[in-house]
Amino acid sequence: MKVLKLSAQGLPQSWISLEQAVLHYAADEVRWEVGAQVALFRGGHNAETGLQSQISVSSIIGTKGVPNINPFDLKPGLTNTKLFARDRNVCAYCGLVHYEEELTREHIIPFAQNGKDHWMNVVTACRACNHRKSNRTPEQARMPLLFAPYIPSLWEDFILRNRRILADQMEFLMAHLPKTSRLYT
Ligand SMILES: [Zn+2]
């Protein structure tokens, strides 16, 4: 389980571990929190009061400090896992849902025809369809795309890169998605 770390302005920064989150709390860097309490850490006892210190960690925290991600010049890295998640494990040619082991990164304009390895030139395809299309464009292969590729937004990228997102974190991120996102369906 990860904590969603945002800048004080509310822009996503990273997924961090509970331990990393506690360090932010201990350093008094947490400016605000949303979502449910996901962990409670107990520390030492105060010598004078005898009270035990404790840190309650929320699923979403806004931290002070200079943001390390500028959302306007960020291009989400392309990985197969994120690509398959973007396309919801659906093959762009036969339209069937497949297990991840059966899926491939398919270049719409193939490498052999100078196609690029970029979000806009890749779709998820099953092995059979990828093999059948081979080094041809969809037009040449007469295999029309069933859906179009797109570059995930910063917010989508945060959804695509974590497979175990808590309900309140998902709700928070989904609220920022463009209406065109496939993650809505
Ligand atoms: Zn297929």
mmCIF file of C-alpha atoms and ligand atoms in Angstrom:
data_model
loop_
_atom_site.group_PDB
_atom_site.id
_atom_site.type_symbol
_atom_site.label_atom_id
_atom_site.label_comp_id
_atom_site.label_asym_id
_atom_site.label_seq_id
_atom_site.Cartn_x
_atom_site.Cartn_y
_atom_site.Cartn_z
ATOM 1 C CA MET A 1 0.000 0.000 0.000
ATOM 2 C CA LYS A 2 1.263 3.462 -0.935
ATOM 3 C CA VAL A 3 0.534 6.984 0.201
ATOM 4 C CA LEU A 4 -0.223 9.534 -2.508
ATOM 5 C CA LYS A 5 2.114 12.471 -1.971
ATOM 6 C CA LEU A 6 1.045 15.815 -3.405
ATOM 7 C CA SER A 7 2.661 19.219 -3.418
ATOM 8 C CA ALA A 8 1.182 21.823 -1.087
ATOM 9 C CA GLN A 9 -0.662 23.112 -4.183
ATOM 10 C CA GLY A 10 -2.221 19.699 -4.714
ATOM 11 C CA LEU A 11 -0.260 18.423 -7.692
ATOM 12 C CA PRO A 12 0.751 14.761 -7.595
ATOM 13 C CA GLN A 13 4.412 14.164 -6.734
ATOM 14 C CA SER A 14 4.898 10.471 -6.099
ATOM 15 C CA TRP A 15 3.660 7.280 -4.504
ATOM 16 C CA ILE A 16 5.570 6.808 -1.267
ATOM 17 C CA SER A 17 5.794 4.078 1.339
ATOM 18 C CA LEU A 18 4.258 4.385 4.806
ATOM 19 C CA GLU A 19 7.757 4.790 6.225
ATOM 20 C CA GLN A 20 8.514 7.675 3.872
ATOM 21 C CA ALA A 21 5.191 9.260 4.801
ATOM 22 C CA VAL A 22 6.029 9.043 8.492
ATOM 23 C CA LEU A 23 9.270 10.915 7.855
ATOM 24 C CA HIS A 24 7.290 13.759 6.299
ATOM 25 C CA TYR A 25 5.022 13.857 9.345
ATOM 26 C CA ALA A 26 7.954 13.725 11.756
ATOM 27 C CA ALA A 27 9.694 16.583 9.921
ATOM 28 C CA ASP A 28 6.476 18.584 10.147
ATOM 29 C CA GLU A 29 6.263 18.822 6.382
ATOM 30 C CA VAL A 30 2.662 17.681 6.001
ATOM 31 C CA ARG A 31 0.507 20.704 5.228
ATOM 32 C CA TRP A 32 -2.797 18.927 4.792
ATOM 33 C CA GLU A 33 -4.248 15.469 4.453
ATOM 34 C CA VAL A 34 -7.258 13.914 2.785
ATOM 35 C CA GLY A 35 -8.636 10.431 2.745
ATOM 36 C CA ALA A 36 -8.712 7.769 5.387
ATOM 37 C CA GLN A 37 -6.152 7.032 8.058
ATOM 38 C CA VAL A 38 -4.127 4.119 6.737
ATOM 39 C CA ALA A 39 -1.647 3.573 9.553
ATOM 40 C CA LEU A 40 -0.897 4.589 13.110
ATOM 41 C CA PHE A 41 2.711 4.638 14.275
ATOM 42 C CA ARG A 42 3.510 4.807 17.976
ATOM 43 C CA GLY A 43 6.704 6.393 19.162
ATOM 44 C CA GLY A 44 8.400 6.915 22.526
ATOM 45 C CA HIS A 45 6.924 8.275 25.745
ATOM 46 C CA ASN A 46 7.378 11.896 26.676
ATOM 47 C CA ALA A 47 9.570 12.042 29.816
ATOM 48 C CA GLU A 48 7.516 14.793 31.450
ATOM 49 C CA THR A 49 3.962 13.964 30.503
ATOM 50 C CA GLY A 50 4.309 10.233 30.104
ATOM 51 C CA LEU A 51 2.219 10.450 26.947
ATOM 52 C CA GLN A 52 3.162 8.290 24.028
ATOM 53 C CA SER A 53 3.744 10.071 20.746
ATOM 54 C CA GLN A 54 1.879 8.795 17.738
ATOM 55 C CA ILE A 55 1.662 9.601 14.063
ATOM 56 C CA SER A 56 -1.485 8.957 12.085
ATOM 57 C CA VAL A 57 -0.833 8.577 8.364
ATOM 58 C CA SER A 58 -3.466 9.509 5.781
ATOM 59 C CA SER A 59 -3.799 7.968 2.334
ATOM 60 C CA ILE A 60 -3.255 11.347 0.648
ATOM 61 C CA ILE A 61 -0.919 14.032 1.987
ATOM 62 C CA GLY A 62 0.064 17.491 0.797
ATOM 63 C CA THR A 63 3.642 18.335 1.694
ATOM 64 C CA LYS A 64 5.560 21.566 1.780
ATOM 65 C CA GLY A 65 8.740 22.029 -0.168
ATOM 66 C CA VAL A 66 9.610 22.605 -3.773
ATOM 67 C CA PRO A 67 7.682 20.247 -6.052
ATOM 68 C CA ASN A 68 9.974 17.903 -7.940
ATOM 69 C CA ILE A 69 7.509 17.398 -10.761
ATOM 70 C CA ASN A 70 6.349 20.118 -13.064
ATOM 71 C CA PRO A 71 3.123 18.712 -14.506
ATOM 72 C CA PHE A 72 3.376 20.876 -17.592
ATOM 73 C CA ASP A 73 6.613 19.477 -18.904
ATOM 74 C CA LEU A 74 6.171 15.945 -17.734
ATOM 75 C CA LYS A 75 5.929 13.189 -20.304
ATOM 76 C CA PRO A 76 4.877 9.945 -18.684
ATOM 77 C CA GLY A 77 7.374 7.160 -19.374
ATOM 78 C CA LEU A 78 6.148 4.382 -21.626
ATOM 79 C CA THR A 79 6.122 0.899 -20.129
ATOM 80 C CA ASN A 80 4.178 -2.192 -21.170
ATOM 81 C CA THR A 81 2.425 -2.339 -17.825
ATOM 82 C CA LYS A 82 1.158 1.234 -18.145
ATOM 83 C CA LEU A 83 0.292 0.744 -21.828
ATOM 84 C CA PHE A 84 -1.810 -2.350 -21.091
ATOM 85 C CA ALA A 85 -3.493 -0.493 -18.226
ATOM 86 C CA ARG A 86 -4.230 2.484 -20.517
ATOM 87 C CA ASP A 87 -5.917 0.137 -22.977
ATOM 88 C CA ARG A 88 -7.488 -1.953 -20.209
ATOM 89 C CA ASN A 89 -5.913 -5.198 -21.493
ATOM 90 C CA VAL A 90 -8.000 -4.961 -24.667
ATOM 91 C CA CYS A 91 -6.383 -5.819 -27.999
ATOM 92 C CA ALA A 92 -6.789 -2.867 -30.388
ATOM 93 C CA TYR A 93 -7.393 -5.212 -33.330
ATOM 94 C CA CYS A 94 -9.610 -8.090 -32.167
ATOM 95 C CA GLY A 95 -11.180 -6.190 -29.272
ATOM 96 C CA LEU A 96 -10.817 -9.054 -26.814
ATOM 97 C CA VAL A 97 -9.594 -8.784 -23.243
ATOM 98 C CA HIS A 98 -6.427 -10.824 -22.659
ATOM 99 C CA TYR A 99 -4.207 -11.787 -19.773
ATOM 100 C CA GLU A 100 -1.095 -9.647 -19.573
ATOM 101 C CA GLU A 101 1.099 -12.594 -20.651
ATOM 102 C CA GLU A 102 -0.749 -12.653 -23.970
ATOM 103 C CA LEU A 103 -0.340 -8.932 -24.642
ATOM 104 C CA THR A 104 2.301 -7.051 -26.586
ATOM 105 C CA ARG A 105 3.278 -3.456 -27.303
ATOM 106 C CA GLU A 106 2.158 -2.991 -30.903
ATOM 107 C CA HIS A 107 3.623 -0.187 -33.034
ATOM 108 C CA ILE A 108 0.868 1.202 -35.245
ATOM 109 C CA ILE A 109 3.398 2.442 -37.779
ATOM 110 C CA PRO A 110 5.962 -0.342 -37.517
ATOM 111 C CA PHE A 111 9.635 0.219 -36.778
ATOM 112 C CA ALA A 112 10.377 -1.076 -40.276
ATOM 113 C CA GLN A 113 8.525 1.967 -41.620
ATOM 114 C CA ASN A 114 10.184 4.401 -39.217
ATOM 115 C CA GLY A 115 7.440 4.249 -36.584
ATOM 116 C CA LYS A 116 8.419 5.668 -33.212
ATOM 117 C CA ASP A 117 8.282 4.103 -29.751
ATOM 118 C CA HIS A 118 5.922 6.723 -28.369
ATOM 119 C CA TRP A 119 2.530 6.753 -26.607
ATOM 120 C CA MET A 120 0.834 8.012 -29.796
ATOM 121 C CA ASN A 121 2.226 5.190 -31.931
ATOM 122 C CA VAL A 122 1.556 2.234 -29.664
ATOM 123 C CA VAL A 123 -1.478 0.211 -28.729
ATOM 124 C CA THR A 124 -2.046 -2.997 -26.825
ATOM 125 C CA ALA A 125 -2.373 -6.053 -29.076
ATOM 126 C CA CYS A 126 -2.588 -9.772 -28.427
ATOM 127 C CA ARG A 127 0.252 -11.905 -29.743
ATOM 128 C CA ALA A 128 -1.874 -13.383 -32.532
ATOM 129 C CA CYS A 129 -2.951 -9.976 -33.875
ATOM 130 C CA ASN A 130 0.552 -8.519 -33.537
ATOM 131 C CA HIS A 131 1.922 -11.468 -35.491
ATOM 132 C CA ARG A 132 -0.763 -11.209 -38.180
ATOM 133 C CA LYS A 133 -0.255 -7.468 -38.661
ATOM 134 C CA SER A 134 3.505 -7.912 -38.829
ATOM 135 C CA ASN A 135 5.509 -5.045 -40.390
ATOM 136 C CA ARG A 136 2.496 -3.327 -41.922
ATOM 137 C CA THR A 137 0.371 -0.322 -41.049
ATOM 138 C CA PRO A 138 -3.279 -1.002 -40.076
ATOM 139 C CA GLU A 139 -4.307 0.133 -43.581
ATOM 140 C CA GLN A 140 -1.832 -2.160 -45.310
ATOM 141 C CA ALA A 141 -2.874 -5.072 -43.104
ATOM 142 C CA ARG A 142 -6.577 -4.197 -43.371
ATOM 143 C CA MET A 143 -6.767 -4.351 -39.613
ATOM 144 C CA PRO A 144 -8.418 -1.106 -38.484
ATOM 145 C CA LEU A 145 -7.751 0.120 -34.953
ATOM 146 C CA LEU A 146 -10.751 -0.313 -32.655
ATOM 147 C CA PHE A 147 -9.569 2.586 -30.476
ATOM 148 C CA ALA A 148 -7.078 5.413 -30.746
ATOM 149 C CA PRO A 149 -3.858 5.835 -28.768
ATOM 150 C CA TYR A 150 -3.313 8.830 -26.495
ATOM 151 C CA ILE A 151 -0.746 10.249 -24.099
ATOM 152 C CA PRO A 152 -1.873 9.782 -20.479
ATOM 153 C CA SER A 153 -2.184 12.933 -18.418
ATOM 154 C CA LEU A 154 -0.113 13.365 -15.265
ATOM 155 C CA TRP A 155 -3.116 12.277 -13.194
ATOM 156 C CA GLU A 156 -3.757 9.200 -15.314
ATOM 157 C CA ASP A 157 -0.104 8.330 -15.137
ATOM 158 C CA PHE A 158 -0.382 8.145 -11.357
ATOM 159 C CA ILE A 159 -3.258 5.707 -11.718
ATOM 160 C CA LEU A 160 -1.459 3.612 -14.331
ATOM 161 C CA ARG A 161 1.712 3.217 -12.296
ATOM 162 C CA ASN A 162 0.147 1.859 -9.107
ATOM 163 C CA ARG A 163 -1.849 -1.357 -9.240
ATOM 164 C CA ARG A 164 -3.126 -1.227 -5.685
ATOM 165 C CA ILE A 165 -4.764 2.149 -5.340
ATOM 166 C CA LEU A 166 -7.049 2.708 -2.357
ATOM 167 C CA ALA A 167 -10.624 3.749 -3.062
ATOM 168 C CA ASP A 168 -10.237 7.306 -1.775
ATOM 169 C CA GLN A 169 -6.983 7.795 -3.687
ATOM 170 C CA MET A 170 -8.661 6.568 -6.878
ATOM 171 C CA GLU A 171 -11.581 8.915 -6.333
ATOM 172 C CA PHE A 172 -9.189 11.825 -5.826
ATOM 173 C CA LEU A 173 -7.184 11.070 -8.984
ATOM 174 C CA MET A 174 -10.239 10.274 -11.121
ATOM 175 C CA ALA A 175 -11.705 13.676 -10.291
ATOM 176 C CA HIS A 176 -8.878 15.237 -12.307
ATOM 177 C CA LEU A 177 -9.060 13.046 -15.404
ATOM 178 C CA PRO A 178 -10.065 14.463 -18.765
ATOM 179 C CA LYS A 179 -13.447 13.209 -19.939
ATOM 180 C CA THR A 180 -11.708 11.478 -22.852
ATOM 181 C CA SER A 181 -9.795 9.107 -20.594
ATOM 182 C CA ARG A 182 -10.412 5.423 -21.168
ATOM 183 C CA LEU A 183 -10.012 4.810 -17.463
ATOM 184 C CA TYR A 184 -13.571 6.060 -16.988
ATOM 185 C CA THR A 185 -15.308 3.123 -18.604
HETATM 186 ZN ZN ZN B 1 -6.036 -9.442 -30.870
#
